[in-house]
Coordinates of C-alpha atoms in Angstrom, one line a residue:
X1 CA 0.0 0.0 0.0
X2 CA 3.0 2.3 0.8
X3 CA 4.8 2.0 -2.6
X4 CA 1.3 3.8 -4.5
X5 CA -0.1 5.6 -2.0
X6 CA 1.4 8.7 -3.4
X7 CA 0.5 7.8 -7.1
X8 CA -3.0 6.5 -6.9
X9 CA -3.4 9.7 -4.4
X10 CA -2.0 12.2 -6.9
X11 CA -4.0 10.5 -9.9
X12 CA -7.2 11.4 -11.4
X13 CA -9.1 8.3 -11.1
X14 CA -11.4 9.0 -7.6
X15 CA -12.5 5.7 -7.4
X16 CA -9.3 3.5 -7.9
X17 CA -8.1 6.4 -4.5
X18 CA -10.9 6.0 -2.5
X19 CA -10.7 2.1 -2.9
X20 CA -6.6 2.2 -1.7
X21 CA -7.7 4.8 1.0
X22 CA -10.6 1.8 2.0
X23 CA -8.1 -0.6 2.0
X24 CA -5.3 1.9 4.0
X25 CA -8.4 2.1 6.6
X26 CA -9.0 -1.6 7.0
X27 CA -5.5 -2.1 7.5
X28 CA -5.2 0.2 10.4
X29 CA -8.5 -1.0 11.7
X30 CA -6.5 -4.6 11.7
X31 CA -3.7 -2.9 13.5
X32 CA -5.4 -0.8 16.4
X33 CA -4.5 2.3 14.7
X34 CA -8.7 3.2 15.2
X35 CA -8.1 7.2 14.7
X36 CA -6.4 6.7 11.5
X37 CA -8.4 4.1 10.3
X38 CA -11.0 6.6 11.0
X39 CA -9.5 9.2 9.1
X40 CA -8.7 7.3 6.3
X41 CA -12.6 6.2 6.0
X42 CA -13.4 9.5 6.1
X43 CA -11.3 10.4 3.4
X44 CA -13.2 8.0 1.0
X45 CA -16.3 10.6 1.5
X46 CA -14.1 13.4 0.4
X47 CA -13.0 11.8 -2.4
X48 CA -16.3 10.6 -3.5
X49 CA -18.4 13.2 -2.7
X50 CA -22.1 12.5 -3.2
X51 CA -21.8 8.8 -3.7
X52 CA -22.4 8.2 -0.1
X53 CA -25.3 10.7 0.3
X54 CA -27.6 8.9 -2.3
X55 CA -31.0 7.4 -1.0
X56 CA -33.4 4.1 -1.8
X57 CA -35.8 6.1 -4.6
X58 CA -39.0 7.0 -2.8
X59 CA -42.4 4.3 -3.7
X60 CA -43.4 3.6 -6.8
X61 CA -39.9 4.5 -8.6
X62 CA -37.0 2.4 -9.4
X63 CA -32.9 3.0 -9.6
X64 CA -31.5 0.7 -11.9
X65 CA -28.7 -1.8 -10.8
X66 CA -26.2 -0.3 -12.9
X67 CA -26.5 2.9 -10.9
X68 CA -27.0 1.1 -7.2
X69 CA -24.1 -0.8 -7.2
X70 CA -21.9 2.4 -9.3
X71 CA -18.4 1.2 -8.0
X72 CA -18.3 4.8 -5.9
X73 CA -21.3 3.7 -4.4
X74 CA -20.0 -0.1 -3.4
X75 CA -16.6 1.3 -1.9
X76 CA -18.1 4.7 -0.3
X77 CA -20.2 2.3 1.9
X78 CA -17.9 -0.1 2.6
X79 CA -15.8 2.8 4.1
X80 CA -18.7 3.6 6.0
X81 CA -18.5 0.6 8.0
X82 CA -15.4 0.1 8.1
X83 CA -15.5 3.8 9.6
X84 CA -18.0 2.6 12.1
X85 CA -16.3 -0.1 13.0
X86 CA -13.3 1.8 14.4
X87 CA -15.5 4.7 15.8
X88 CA -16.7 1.6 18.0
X89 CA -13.6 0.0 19.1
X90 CA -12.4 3.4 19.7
X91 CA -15.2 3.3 22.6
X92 CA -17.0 6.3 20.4
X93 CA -20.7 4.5 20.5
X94 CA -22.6 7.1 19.4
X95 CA -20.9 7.6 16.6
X96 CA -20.6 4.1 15.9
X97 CA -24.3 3.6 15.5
X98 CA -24.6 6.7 14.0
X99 CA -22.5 6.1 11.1
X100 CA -23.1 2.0 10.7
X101 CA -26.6 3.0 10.7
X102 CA -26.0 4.8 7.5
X103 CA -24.1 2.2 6.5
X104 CA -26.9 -0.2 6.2
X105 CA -29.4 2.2 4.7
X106 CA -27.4 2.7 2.6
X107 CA -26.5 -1.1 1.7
X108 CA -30.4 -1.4 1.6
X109 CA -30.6 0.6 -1.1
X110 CA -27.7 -0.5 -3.0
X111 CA -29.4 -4.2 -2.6
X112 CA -25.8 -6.3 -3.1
X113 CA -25.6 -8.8 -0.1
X114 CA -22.4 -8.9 0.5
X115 CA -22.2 -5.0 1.4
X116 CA -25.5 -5.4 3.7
X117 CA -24.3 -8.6 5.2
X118 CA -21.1 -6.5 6.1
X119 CA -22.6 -3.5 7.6
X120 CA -25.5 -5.1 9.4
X121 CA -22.9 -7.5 10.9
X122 CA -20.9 -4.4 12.0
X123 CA -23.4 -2.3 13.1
X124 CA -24.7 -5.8 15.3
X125 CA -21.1 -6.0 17.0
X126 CA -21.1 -2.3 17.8
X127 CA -24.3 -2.4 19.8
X128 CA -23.5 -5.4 21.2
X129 CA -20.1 -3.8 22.5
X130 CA -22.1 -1.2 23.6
X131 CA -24.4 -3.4 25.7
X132 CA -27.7 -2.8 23.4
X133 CA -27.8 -6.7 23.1
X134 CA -32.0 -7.3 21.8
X135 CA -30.9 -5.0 18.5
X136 CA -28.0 -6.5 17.9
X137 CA -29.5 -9.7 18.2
X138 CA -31.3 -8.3 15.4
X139 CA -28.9 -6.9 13.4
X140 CA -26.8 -10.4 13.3
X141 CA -30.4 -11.8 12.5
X142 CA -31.1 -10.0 9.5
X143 CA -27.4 -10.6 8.8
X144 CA -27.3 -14.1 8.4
X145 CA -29.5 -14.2 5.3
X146 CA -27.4 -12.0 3.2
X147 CA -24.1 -13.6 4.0
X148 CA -25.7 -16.7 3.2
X149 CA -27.1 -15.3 0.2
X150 CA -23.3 -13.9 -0.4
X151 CA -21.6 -17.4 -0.1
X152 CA -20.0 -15.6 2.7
X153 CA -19.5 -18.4 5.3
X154 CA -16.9 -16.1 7.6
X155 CA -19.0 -13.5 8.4
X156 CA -22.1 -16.4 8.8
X157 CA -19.7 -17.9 11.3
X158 CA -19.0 -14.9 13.1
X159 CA -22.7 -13.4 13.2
X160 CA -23.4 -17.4 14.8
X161 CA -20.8 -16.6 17.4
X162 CA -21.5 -13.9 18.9
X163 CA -25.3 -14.4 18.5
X164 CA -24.4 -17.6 20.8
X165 CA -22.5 -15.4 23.2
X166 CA -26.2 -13.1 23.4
X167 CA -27.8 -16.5 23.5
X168 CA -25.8 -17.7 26.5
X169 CA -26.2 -14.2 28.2
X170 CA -29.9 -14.1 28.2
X171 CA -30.1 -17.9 29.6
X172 CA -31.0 -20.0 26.4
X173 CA -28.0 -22.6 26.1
X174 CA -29.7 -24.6 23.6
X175 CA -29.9 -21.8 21.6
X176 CA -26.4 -20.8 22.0
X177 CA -25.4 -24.8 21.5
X178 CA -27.5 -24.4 17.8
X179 CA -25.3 -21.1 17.5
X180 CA -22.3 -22.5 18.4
X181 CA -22.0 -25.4 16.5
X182 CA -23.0 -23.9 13.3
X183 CA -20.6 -21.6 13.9
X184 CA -17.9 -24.5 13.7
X185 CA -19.2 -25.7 10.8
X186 CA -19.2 -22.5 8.8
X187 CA -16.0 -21.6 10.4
X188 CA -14.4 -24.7 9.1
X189 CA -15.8 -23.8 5.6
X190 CA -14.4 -20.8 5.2
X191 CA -11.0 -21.6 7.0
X192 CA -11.3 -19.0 9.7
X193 CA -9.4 -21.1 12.3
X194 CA -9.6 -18.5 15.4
X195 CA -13.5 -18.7 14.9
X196 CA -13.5 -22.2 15.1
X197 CA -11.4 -22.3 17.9
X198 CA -13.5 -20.1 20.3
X199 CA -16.3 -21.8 19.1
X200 CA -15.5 -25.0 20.1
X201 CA -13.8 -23.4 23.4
X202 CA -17.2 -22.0 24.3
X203 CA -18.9 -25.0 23.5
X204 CA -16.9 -27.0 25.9
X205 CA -17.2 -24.3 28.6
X206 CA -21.3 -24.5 28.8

């Protein structure tokens, strides 16, 4: 990322910047760096502009797919979450909901399931960090359809983690059991060993 930062930065193209300046953010997000993953997001909008201001088109209209899933659109939201994500492990809640919350409106209207999976999945996390466990119980609910519908068996295993962990708090161990174990399953699918792991850890610990 280092060696073109200053090219792709200097260039013209605003997508191909704002899609290095996504990845610069998730990197730093990986690396505890949360302010300037932050700041990075939030460089995506400025490079954008409008693409992450654009709403679902009111009843009885349509927007076409072409122009929903606009490659400005796909990586302006993305950084959006990805902004949220370190606004929440930066202990900035508010925020946090705040901006996933856009994130998954704006998803919604984008319709790609992969993108909604992601932000509802992220938005579910920072309200469960933040102790709002019956809407992010929700949020991982409505999650697990469109990862499964994205062939995205990491985030599925992830969303059936910590849904066991709500499951568990709130007294249900058969639930969390159900949760658990897929969550070994679809962790082994997509190779995400650590998942897996904790997974089985917890299940042997109820």
């Amino acid at each position: 990322l280092r060696r073109v930062e200053a090219e792709v930065l200097a260039g013209e193209d605003h997508v191909l910047a704002a899609s290095w300046l996504l990845h610069a953010a998730r990197a730093f997000l990986r690396l505890g760096d949360y302010s300037e993953s932050q700041r990075r997001a939030a460089q995506v909008e400025d490079r954008l502009g409008s693409s992450t201001q654009h709403a679902p088109a009111p009843a009885g209209e349509t927007t076409s797919v072409a122009t929903a899933r606009d490659p400005a659109r796909l990586v302006a939201t993305e950084a959006l979450t990805v902004r949220g994500l370190a606004e929440s492990f930066a202990s900035r809640h508010a925020d946090a909901k705040a901006t996933l919350e856009r994130s998954v409106h704006l998803a919604r209207a984008i319709g790609e399931p992969r993108l909604l999976s992601l932000a509802l999945s992220s938005l579910a996390l920072a309200l469960q960090r933040d102790d709002h466990l019956a809407e992010a119980k929700a949020a991982y609910e409505e999650a697990l359809p469109a990862a499964e519908e994205a062939g995205d068996a990491g985030t599925v295993a992830t969303a059936r983690l910590n849904l066991a962990g709500i499951a568990h708090g709130q007294g249900d161990v058969a639930r969390a059991i159900e949760h658990l174990e897929a969550a070994v399953d679809m962790g082994r699918r997509s190779g995400r060993v650590v998942t897996v792991r904790q997974a089985l850890l917890n299940l042997a610990n109820l």
